[in-house]
PDB file of C-alpha atoms and ligand atoms in Angstrom:
ATOM      1  CA  MET L  18      45.990-110.552-177.267  1.00  0.00           C
ATOM      2  CA  GLN L  19      47.706-107.258-176.814  1.00  0.00           C
ATOM      3  CA  LEU L  20      46.760-103.799-178.061  1.00  0.00           C
ATOM      4  CA  GLU L  21      49.825-101.651-178.042  1.00  0.00           C
ATOM      5  CA  ALA L  22      50.493 -98.000-178.826  1.00  0.00           C
ATOM      6  CA  LYS L  23      54.172 -97.517-179.531  1.00  0.00           C
ATOM      7  CA  ASN L  24      55.793 -94.117-179.588  1.00  0.00           C
ATOM      8  CA  LEU L  25      52.605 -92.472-180.882  1.00  0.00           C
ATOM      9  CA  GLY L  26      52.802 -88.979-182.276  1.00  0.00           C
ATOM     10  CA  PHE L  27      49.893 -87.089-183.764  1.00  0.00           C
ATOM     11  CA  ARG L  28      48.996 -83.578-184.884  1.00  0.00           C
ATOM     12  CA  TYR L  29      45.752 -82.496-186.516  1.00  0.00           C
ATOM     13  CA  ASP L  30      47.585 -80.005-188.700  1.00  0.00           C
ATOM     14  CA  ARG L  31      51.215 -79.968-189.831  1.00  0.00           C
ATOM     15  CA  ARG L  32      51.443 -76.262-189.101  1.00  0.00           C
ATOM     16  CA  GLN L  33      50.334 -76.772-185.525  1.00  0.00           C
ATOM     17  CA  ASP L  34      51.815 -78.196-182.352  1.00  0.00           C
ATOM     18  CA  TRP L  35      51.879 -81.873-181.666  1.00  0.00           C
ATOM     19  CA  CYS L  36      48.688 -83.078-180.029  1.00  0.00           C
ATOM     20  CA  MET L  37      50.727 -85.924-178.538  1.00  0.00           C
ATOM     21  CA  ARG L  38      54.201 -87.385-178.857  1.00  0.00           C
ATOM     22  CA  ASN L  39      56.048 -90.418-177.513  1.00  0.00           C
ATOM     23  CA  VAL L  40      52.896 -91.999-176.135  1.00  0.00           C
ATOM     24  CA  HIS L  41      53.172 -95.622-175.062  1.00  0.00           C
ATOM     25  CA  LEU L  42      50.280 -97.736-173.863  1.00  0.00           C
ATOM     26  CA  SER L  43      49.519-101.404-173.697  1.00  0.00           C
ATOM     27  CA  ILE L  44      46.293-103.259-172.910  1.00  0.00           C
ATOM     28  CA  SER L  45      45.965-107.023-172.641  1.00  0.00           C
ATOM     29  CA  SER L  46      42.921-109.195-173.261  1.00  0.00           C
ATOM     30  CA  GLY L  47      40.792-109.481-170.162  1.00  0.00           C
ATOM     31  CA  GLU L  48      42.188-106.282-168.701  1.00  0.00           C
ATOM     32  CA  MET L  49      40.198-103.144-167.847  1.00  0.00           C
ATOM     33  CA  VAL L  50      42.422-100.075-167.898  1.00  0.00           C
ATOM     34  CA  GLY L  51      41.360 -96.561-166.921  1.00  0.00           C
ATOM     35  CA  LEU L  52      42.550 -93.325-168.522  1.00  0.00           C
ATOM     36  CA  ARG L  53      42.027 -89.990-166.859  1.00  0.00           C
ATOM     37  CA  GLY L  54      43.348 -86.512-167.496  1.00  0.00           C
ATOM     38  CA  PRO L  55      42.358 -82.895-167.998  1.00  0.00           C
ATOM     39  CA  SER L  56      40.124 -81.791-170.850  1.00  0.00           C
ATOM     40  CA  GLY L  57      42.173 -81.221-174.000  1.00  0.00           C
ATOM     41  CA  ALA L  58      44.968 -83.574-172.939  1.00  0.00           C
ATOM     42  CA  GLY L  59      44.425 -85.749-176.015  1.00  0.00           C
ATOM     43  CA  LYS L  60      42.408 -88.640-174.605  1.00  0.00           C
ATOM     44  CA  SER L  61      39.786 -88.649-177.347  1.00  0.00           C
ATOM     45  CA  THR L  62      42.507 -88.344-179.966  1.00  0.00           C
ATOM     46  CA  LEU L  63      44.268 -91.354-178.466  1.00  0.00           C
ATOM     47  CA  ALA L  64      40.947 -93.214-178.494  1.00  0.00           C
ATOM     48  CA  ARG L  65      40.568 -92.513-182.234  1.00  0.00           C
ATOM     49  CA  LEU L  66      44.148 -93.597-182.915  1.00  0.00           C
ATOM     50  CA  LEU L  67      43.694 -96.839-180.960  1.00  0.00           C
ATOM     51  CA  ALA L  68      40.506 -97.635-182.874  1.00  0.00           C
ATOM     52  CA  GLY L  69      42.041 -96.813-186.252  1.00  0.00           C
ATOM     53  CA  TYR L  70      39.821 -93.779-186.936  1.00  0.00           C
ATOM     54  CA  LEU L  71      43.010 -91.701-187.250  1.00  0.00           C
ATOM     55  CA  GLU L  72      46.468 -92.648-188.511  1.00  0.00           C
ATOM     56  CA  PRO L  73      49.395 -91.670-186.292  1.00  0.00           C
ATOM     57  CA  ASP L  74      52.068 -89.340-187.701  1.00  0.00           C
ATOM     58  CA  GLU L  75      54.696 -91.131-185.659  1.00  0.00           C
ATOM     59  CA  GLY L  76      54.753 -94.592-184.135  1.00  0.00           C
ATOM     60  CA  VAL L  77      52.242 -97.353-184.603  1.00  0.00           C
ATOM     61  CA  VAL L  78      49.241 -99.097-183.071  1.00  0.00           C
ATOM     62  CA  LEU L  79      49.808-102.842-182.949  1.00  0.00           C
ATOM     63  CA  LEU L  80      47.418-105.696-182.323  1.00  0.00           C
ATOM     64  CA  ASP L  81      49.489-108.713-181.326  1.00  0.00           C
ATOM     65  CA  GLY L  82      52.424-107.154-183.134  1.00  0.00           C
ATOM     66  CA  THR L  83      50.545-106.463-186.373  1.00  0.00           C
ATOM     67  CA  PRO L  84      49.753-102.862-187.345  1.00  0.00           C
ATOM     68  CA  LEU L  85      46.064-102.155-186.827  1.00  0.00           C
ATOM     69  CA  SER L  86      45.901-100.645-190.321  1.00  0.00           C
ATOM     70  CA  LEU L  87      46.434-104.145-191.796  1.00  0.00           C
ATOM     71  CA  TYR L  88      43.203-105.515-190.302  1.00  0.00           C
ATOM     72  CA  LYS L  89      40.928-105.106-193.293  1.00  0.00           C
ATOM     73  CA  GLY L  90      37.264-105.946-193.364  1.00  0.00           C
ATOM     74  CA  TYR L  91      36.571-106.118-189.658  1.00  0.00           C
ATOM     75  CA  ALA L  92      37.430-103.892-186.754  1.00  0.00           C
ATOM     76  CA  PRO L  93      38.817-105.779-183.749  1.00  0.00           C
ATOM     77  CA  VAL L  94      39.093-102.516-181.794  1.00  0.00           C
ATOM     78  CA  GLN L  95      35.743-100.799-181.301  1.00  0.00           C
ATOM     79  CA  LEU L  96      35.179 -97.254-180.096  1.00  0.00           C
ATOM     80  CA  VAL L  97      32.092 -95.971-178.273  1.00  0.00           C
ATOM     81  CA  LEU L  98      31.759 -92.231-177.714  1.00  0.00           C
ATOM     82  CA  GLN L  99      29.779 -90.082-175.353  1.00  0.00           C
ATOM     83  CA  HIS L 100      26.998 -89.063-177.734  1.00  0.00           C
ATOM     84  CA  PRO L 101      25.158 -91.844-179.564  1.00  0.00           C
ATOM     85  CA  GLU L 102      22.939 -89.587-181.678  1.00  0.00           C
ATOM     86  CA  SER L 103      25.426 -89.064-184.496  1.00  0.00           C
ATOM     87  CA  ALA L 104      26.850 -92.591-184.324  1.00  0.00           C
ATOM     88  CA  ILE L 105      23.929 -94.457-185.876  1.00  0.00           C
ATOM     89  CA  ASN L 106      22.348 -94.133-189.298  1.00  0.00           C
ATOM     90  CA  PRO L 107      19.102 -92.274-188.574  1.00  0.00           C
ATOM     91  CA  ARG L 108      17.218 -94.153-191.301  1.00  0.00           C
ATOM     92  CA  TRP L 109      17.913 -97.635-190.052  1.00  0.00           C
ATOM     93  CA  ARG L 110      15.803 -99.568-187.623  1.00  0.00           C
ATOM     94  CA  MET L 111      17.690-100.872-184.629  1.00  0.00           C
ATOM     95  CA  HIS L 112      17.399-104.548-185.576  1.00  0.00           C
ATOM     96  CA  LYS L 113      19.264-103.715-188.780  1.00  0.00           C
ATOM     97  CA  VAL L 114      21.959-101.844-186.864  1.00  0.00           C
ATOM     98  CA  LEU L 115      22.549-104.932-184.728  1.00  0.00           C
ATOM     99  CA  GLN L 116      22.353-107.273-187.717  1.00  0.00           C
ATOM    100  CA  GLU L 117      25.024-105.278-189.601  1.00  0.00           C
ATOM    101  CA  ALA L 118      27.303-105.605-186.569  1.00  0.00           C
ATOM    102  CA  GLY L 119      26.700-109.357-186.336  1.00  0.00           C
ATOM    103  CA  GLN L 120      25.213-108.831-182.903  1.00  0.00           C
ATOM    104  CA  HIS L 121      22.688-111.599-182.143  1.00  0.00           C
ATOM    105  CA  ASP L 122      23.470-112.219-178.473  1.00  0.00           C
ATOM    106  CA  ALA L 123      20.023-112.074-176.864  1.00  0.00           C
ATOM    107  CA  GLU L 124      21.504-112.408-173.389  1.00  0.00           C
ATOM    108  CA  LEU L 125      23.746-109.390-173.891  1.00  0.00           C
ATOM    109  CA  LEU L 126      20.879-107.320-175.274  1.00  0.00           C
ATOM    110  CA  HIS L 127      18.809-108.285-172.266  1.00  0.00           C
ATOM    111  CA  SER L 128      21.559-107.445-169.787  1.00  0.00           C
ATOM    112  CA  LEU L 129      22.013-104.068-171.498  1.00  0.00           C
ATOM    113  CA  GLY L 130      18.325-103.413-170.832  1.00  0.00           C
ATOM    114  CA  ILE L 131      17.377-103.333-174.509  1.00  0.00           C
ATOM    115  CA  GLU L 132      13.661-104.032-174.887  1.00  0.00           C
ATOM    116  CA  LYS L 133      12.299-106.070-177.803  1.00  0.00           C
ATOM    117  CA  SER L 134       9.922-103.294-178.800  1.00  0.00           C
ATOM    118  CA  TRP L 135      12.855-100.926-179.393  1.00  0.00           C
ATOM    119  CA  LEU L 136      14.222-103.094-182.215  1.00  0.00           C
ATOM    120  CA  ALA L 137      11.630-101.871-184.700  1.00  0.00           C
ATOM    121  CA  ARG L 138      12.405 -98.226-183.963  1.00  0.00           C
ATOM    122  CA  ARG L 139      14.773 -95.804-185.631  1.00  0.00           C
ATOM    123  CA  PRO L 140      17.339 -93.768-183.649  1.00  0.00           C
ATOM    124  CA  GLY L 141      15.060 -90.705-183.590  1.00  0.00           C
ATOM    125  CA  GLU L 142      12.485 -92.712-181.661  1.00  0.00           C
ATOM    126  CA  LEU L 143      14.809 -93.599-178.777  1.00  0.00           C
ATOM    127  CA  SER L 144      16.203 -91.594-175.869  1.00  0.00           C
ATOM    128  CA  GLY L 145      19.934 -90.944-175.595  1.00  0.00           C
ATOM    129  CA  GLY L 146      20.303 -93.622-172.942  1.00  0.00           C
ATOM    130  CA  GLU L 147      18.332 -96.176-174.965  1.00  0.00           C
ATOM    131  CA  LEU L 148      20.389 -95.410-178.043  1.00  0.00           C
ATOM    132  CA  GLN L 149      23.668 -95.660-176.172  1.00  0.00           C
ATOM    133  CA  ARG L 150      22.774 -99.227-175.159  1.00  0.00           C
ATOM    134  CA  PHE L 151      22.586-100.057-178.859  1.00  0.00           C
ATOM    135  CA  CYS L 152      25.947 -98.397-179.504  1.00  0.00           C
ATOM    136  CA  VAL L 153      27.463-100.602-176.813  1.00  0.00           C
ATOM    137  CA  ALA L 154      25.742-103.721-178.172  1.00  0.00           C
ATOM    138  CA  ARG L 155      26.928-102.939-181.686  1.00  0.00           C
ATOM    139  CA  ALA L 156      30.492-102.419-180.469  1.00  0.00           C
ATOM    140  CA  LEU L 157      30.471-105.826-178.779  1.00  0.00           C
ATOM    141  CA  GLY L 158      29.906-107.847-181.958  1.00  0.00           C
ATOM    142  CA  ALA L 159      31.571-111.218-182.487  1.00  0.00           C
ATOM    143  CA  GLY L 160      34.843-109.907-183.970  1.00  0.00           C
ATOM    144  CA  THR L 161      35.558-107.419-181.193  1.00  0.00           C
ATOM    145  CA  LYS L 162      38.704-107.942-179.108  1.00  0.00           C
ATOM    146  CA  PHE L 163      39.135-104.509-177.547  1.00  0.00           C
ATOM    147  CA  LEU L 164      36.678-101.797-176.566  1.00  0.00           C
ATOM    148  CA  ILE L 165      37.652 -98.150-176.189  1.00  0.00           C
ATOM    149  CA  ALA L 166      34.993 -96.409-174.096  1.00  0.00           C
ATOM    150  CA  ASP L 167      35.470 -92.642-174.425  1.00  0.00           C
ATOM    151  CA  GLU L 168      33.207 -91.054-171.785  1.00  0.00           C
ATOM    152  CA  MET L 169      30.761 -93.787-172.833  1.00  0.00           C
ATOM    153  CA  THR L 170      28.346 -93.406-169.917  1.00  0.00           C
ATOM    154  CA  THR L 171      29.084 -89.804-168.902  1.00  0.00           C
ATOM    155  CA  MET L 172      25.713 -88.463-170.028  1.00  0.00           C
ATOM    156  CA  LEU L 173      23.682 -91.256-168.424  1.00  0.00           C
ATOM    157  CA  ASP L 174      22.035 -91.487-165.025  1.00  0.00           C
ATOM    158  CA  ALA L 175      23.695 -93.618-162.357  1.00  0.00           C
ATOM    159  CA  VAL L 176      21.297 -96.566-162.706  1.00  0.00           C
ATOM    160  CA  THR L 177      21.726 -96.823-166.471  1.00  0.00           C
ATOM    161  CA  GLN L 178      25.466 -96.341-166.109  1.00  0.00           C
ATOM    162  CA  ALA L 179      25.684 -99.241-163.649  1.00  0.00           C
ATOM    163  CA  GLN L 180      23.512-101.481-165.805  1.00  0.00           C
ATOM    164  CA  ILE L 181      25.629-100.873-168.907  1.00  0.00           C
ATOM    165  CA  TRP L 182      28.931-101.398-167.121  1.00  0.00           C
ATOM    166  CA  ASN L 183      27.690-104.591-165.462  1.00  0.00           C
ATOM    167  CA  ALA L 184      26.747-105.945-168.882  1.00  0.00           C
ATOM    168  CA  VAL L 185      30.069-104.900-170.410  1.00  0.00           C
ATOM    169  CA  LYS L 186      32.074-106.337-167.526  1.00  0.00           C
ATOM    170  CA  LYS L 187      30.287-109.685-167.774  1.00  0.00           C
ATOM    171  CA  MET L 188      30.963-109.854-171.511  1.00  0.00           C
ATOM    172  CA  ALA L 189      34.566-108.786-170.985  1.00  0.00           C
ATOM    173  CA  VAL L 190      35.129-111.687-168.597  1.00  0.00           C
ATOM    174  CA  GLU L 191      33.342-114.222-170.821  1.00  0.00           C
ATOM    175  CA  ARG L 192      35.135-113.205-174.002  1.00  0.00           C
ATOM    176  CA  GLU L 193      38.367-111.922-172.499  1.00  0.00           C
ATOM    177  CA  LEU L 194      37.941-108.477-173.997  1.00  0.00           C
ATOM    178  CA  GLY L 195      40.445-105.764-173.241  1.00  0.00           C
ATOM    179  CA  ILE L 196      38.824-102.454-172.319  1.00  0.00           C
ATOM    180  CA  LEU L 197      40.104 -98.902-172.064  1.00  0.00           C
ATOM    181  CA  VAL L 198      37.788 -96.769-169.952  1.00  0.00           C
ATOM    182  CA  ILE L 199      38.322 -93.064-170.613  1.00  0.00           C
ATOM    183  CA  SER L 200      36.490 -91.027-168.009  1.00  0.00           C
ATOM    184  CA  HIS L 201      36.875 -87.943-165.879  1.00  0.00           C
ATOM    185  CA  GLU L 202      35.018 -89.810-163.120  1.00  0.00           C
ATOM    186  CA  GLY L 203      37.656 -91.171-160.786  1.00  0.00           C
ATOM    187  CA  SER L 204      35.116 -93.181-158.797  1.00  0.00           C
ATOM    188  CA  LEU L 205      33.935 -95.020-161.914  1.00  0.00           C
ATOM    189  CA  LEU L 206      37.520 -95.840-162.876  1.00  0.00           C
ATOM    190  CA  SER L 207      38.470 -97.117-159.454  1.00  0.00           C
ATOM    191  CA  GLN L 208      35.344 -99.299-159.384  1.00  0.00           C
ATOM    192  CA  LEU L 209      36.004-100.831-162.786  1.00  0.00           C
ATOM    193  CA  CYS L 210      39.697-100.800-163.510  1.00  0.00           C
ATOM    194  CA  SER L 211      42.661-102.776-162.275  1.00  0.00           C
ATOM    195  CA  ARG L 212      45.008-100.061-163.521  1.00  0.00           C
ATOM    196  CA  ILE L 213      44.484 -96.325-164.015  1.00  0.00           C
ATOM    197  CA  ILE L 214      46.660 -94.149-166.232  1.00  0.00           C
ATOM    198  CA  GLU L 215      46.770 -90.463-165.270  1.00  0.00           C
ATOM    199  CA  TRP L 216      47.581 -88.357-168.315  1.00  0.00           C
ATOM    200  CA  LYS L 217      49.377 -85.006-167.879  1.00  0.00           C
TER     201      LYS L 217
HETATM  202  P1  ADP Q  76      36.674 -85.454-173.738  1.00  0.00           P
HETATM  203  O1  ADP Q  76      37.244 -84.854-174.996  1.00  0.00           O
HETATM  204  O2  ADP Q  76      37.559 -85.331-172.546  1.00  0.00           O
HETATM  205  O3  ADP Q  76      36.139 -86.809-173.944  1.00  0.00           O
HETATM  206  P2  ADP Q  76      34.103 -84.406-174.183  1.00  0.00           P
HETATM  207  O4  ADP Q  76      34.334 -84.480-175.623  1.00  0.00           O
HETATM  208  O5  ADP Q  76      33.164 -85.328-173.519  1.00  0.00           O
HETATM  209  O6  ADP Q  76      35.481 -84.495-173.382  1.00  0.00           O
HETATM  210  O7  ADP Q  76      33.654 -82.960-173.797  1.00  0.00           O
HETATM  211  C1  ADP Q  76      34.349 -81.839-174.257  1.00  0.00           C
HETATM  212  C2  ADP Q  76      33.729 -80.638-173.610  1.00  0.00           C
HETATM  213  O8  ADP Q  76      32.347 -80.517-173.940  1.00  0.00           O
HETATM  214  C3  ADP Q  76      33.801 -80.717-172.088  1.00  0.00           C
HETATM  215  O9  ADP Q  76      34.095 -79.462-171.583  1.00  0.00           O
HETATM  216  C4  ADP Q  76      32.392 -81.157-171.700  1.00  0.00           C
HETATM  217  O10 ADP Q  76      32.060 -80.701-170.416  1.00  0.00           O
HETATM  218  C5  ADP Q  76      31.551 -80.505-172.757  1.00  0.00           C
HETATM  219  N1  ADP Q  76      30.317 -81.237-173.040  1.00  0.00           N
HETATM  220  C6  ADP Q  76      30.209 -82.506-173.413  1.00  0.00           C
HETATM  221  N2  ADP Q  76      28.940 -82.859-173.608  1.00  0.00           N
HETATM  222  C7  ADP Q  76      28.196 -81.776-173.344  1.00  0.00           C
HETATM  223  C8  ADP Q  76      26.794 -81.482-173.379  1.00  0.00           C
HETATM  224  N3  ADP Q  76      25.886 -82.395-173.733  1.00  0.00           N
HETATM  225  N4  ADP Q  76      26.411 -80.252-173.039  1.00  0.00           N
HETATM  226  C9  ADP Q  76      27.291 -79.326-172.709  1.00  0.00           C
HETATM  227  N5  ADP Q  76      28.627 -79.514-172.665  1.00  0.00           N
HETATM  228  C10 ADP Q  76      29.077 -80.731-172.970  1.00  0.00           C
HETATM  229  P1  ADP Q  77      40.615 -84.796-174.482  1.00  0.00           P
HETATM  230  O1  ADP Q  77      39.827 -85.951-175.004  1.00  0.00           O
HETATM  231  O2  ADP Q  77      41.677 -85.208-173.514  1.00  0.00           O
HETATM  232  O3  ADP Q  77      39.748 -83.719-173.947  1.00  0.00           O
HETATM  233  P2  ADP Q  77      41.132 -84.267-177.276  1.00  0.00           P
HETATM  234  O4  ADP Q  77      41.829 -85.451-177.816  1.00  0.00           O
HETATM  235  O5  ADP Q  77      39.687 -84.114-177.541  1.00  0.00           O
HETATM  236  O6  ADP Q  77      41.435 -84.171-175.718  1.00  0.00           O
HETATM  237  O7  ADP Q  77      41.871 -82.969-177.787  1.00  0.00           O
HETATM  238  C1  ADP Q  77      43.272 -82.802-177.733  1.00  0.00           C
HETATM  239  C2  ADP Q  77      43.684 -81.565-178.468  1.00  0.00           C
HETATM  240  O8  ADP Q  77      43.448 -81.736-179.874  1.00  0.00           O
HETATM  241  C3  ADP Q  77      42.894 -80.336-178.049  1.00  0.00           C
HETATM  242  O9  ADP Q  77      43.776 -79.234-178.039  1.00  0.00           O
HETATM  243  C4  ADP Q  77      41.850 -80.191-179.145  1.00  0.00           C
HETATM  244  O10 ADP Q  77      41.471 -78.861-179.304  1.00  0.00           O
HETATM  245  C5  ADP Q  77      42.579 -80.729-180.351  1.00  0.00           C
HETATM  246  N1  ADP Q  77      41.647 -81.298-181.322  1.00  0.00           N
HETATM  247  C6  ADP Q  77      40.746 -82.274-181.074  1.00  0.00           C
HETATM  248  N2  ADP Q  77      40.070 -82.585-182.201  1.00  0.00           N
HETATM  249  C7  ADP Q  77      40.544 -81.790-183.181  1.00  0.00           C
HETATM  250  C8  ADP Q  77      40.265 -81.630-184.570  1.00  0.00           C
HETATM  251  N3  ADP Q  77      39.342 -82.381-185.176  1.00  0.00           N
HETATM  252  N4  ADP Q  77      40.951 -80.711-185.258  1.00  0.00           N
HETATM  253  C9  ADP Q  77      41.913 -79.957-184.645  1.00  0.00           C
HETATM  254  N5  ADP Q  77      42.233 -80.056-183.354  1.00  0.00           N
HETATM  255  C10 ADP Q  77      41.563 -80.966-182.613  1.00  0.00           C
END
């Protein structure tokens, strides 16, 4: 499959400058692409556009030639952000979070370092790093074709970071996922990615 941004233009407010214009990007299944650039360049905005959280003002995001906005009911492009705390319903126990996402892959949960005893907890009873593992697991549910990782492991220690990326990489190979790794860490990108896009 192919996730393609064509001629993307976006502004948060009509009275303000364009946040981005004429942006083209293409990611294929099985490919891990890096994106790097200065703070404020528009990387997180692009991430939201690619995942369908925002609608572009110009251009289109296509999944195998079909506009992303036409995929109703399930989200083939998943986004994971830097901070997991606000991403998960604080009232739900983690087993329910995974169940809602159709995530029952015990091997993946294990390789992400998720312990069985955590499943009965709510988000407030987990550390940021523990919670982020669940965000990653949830994003890698059965319907997922592309993962957009926006500074996904930036706040984590090196060991946790390596563990999460090893798990994601393994899954990406097995299921031919396409992954966009947005990070300011050049070393992480060069370790993971076959192609790195430098933005502005
Ligand atoms: P990007 O938009 O490039 O993904 P972020 O949203 O991660 O960048 O961060 C935006 C700004 O907030 C950066 O200057 C970053 O250093 C800062 N920042 C992010 N997380 C924290 C934090 N937990 N504490 C303090 N500053 C942070
Ligand atoms: P990056 O991820 O590269 O740091 P962002 O996509 O976060 O860049 O931000 C790009 C520009 O859009 C910045 O000038 C930022 O201030 C602006 N911006 C981001 N989010 C919003 C928002 N919700 N409302 C208005 N402007 C925003």
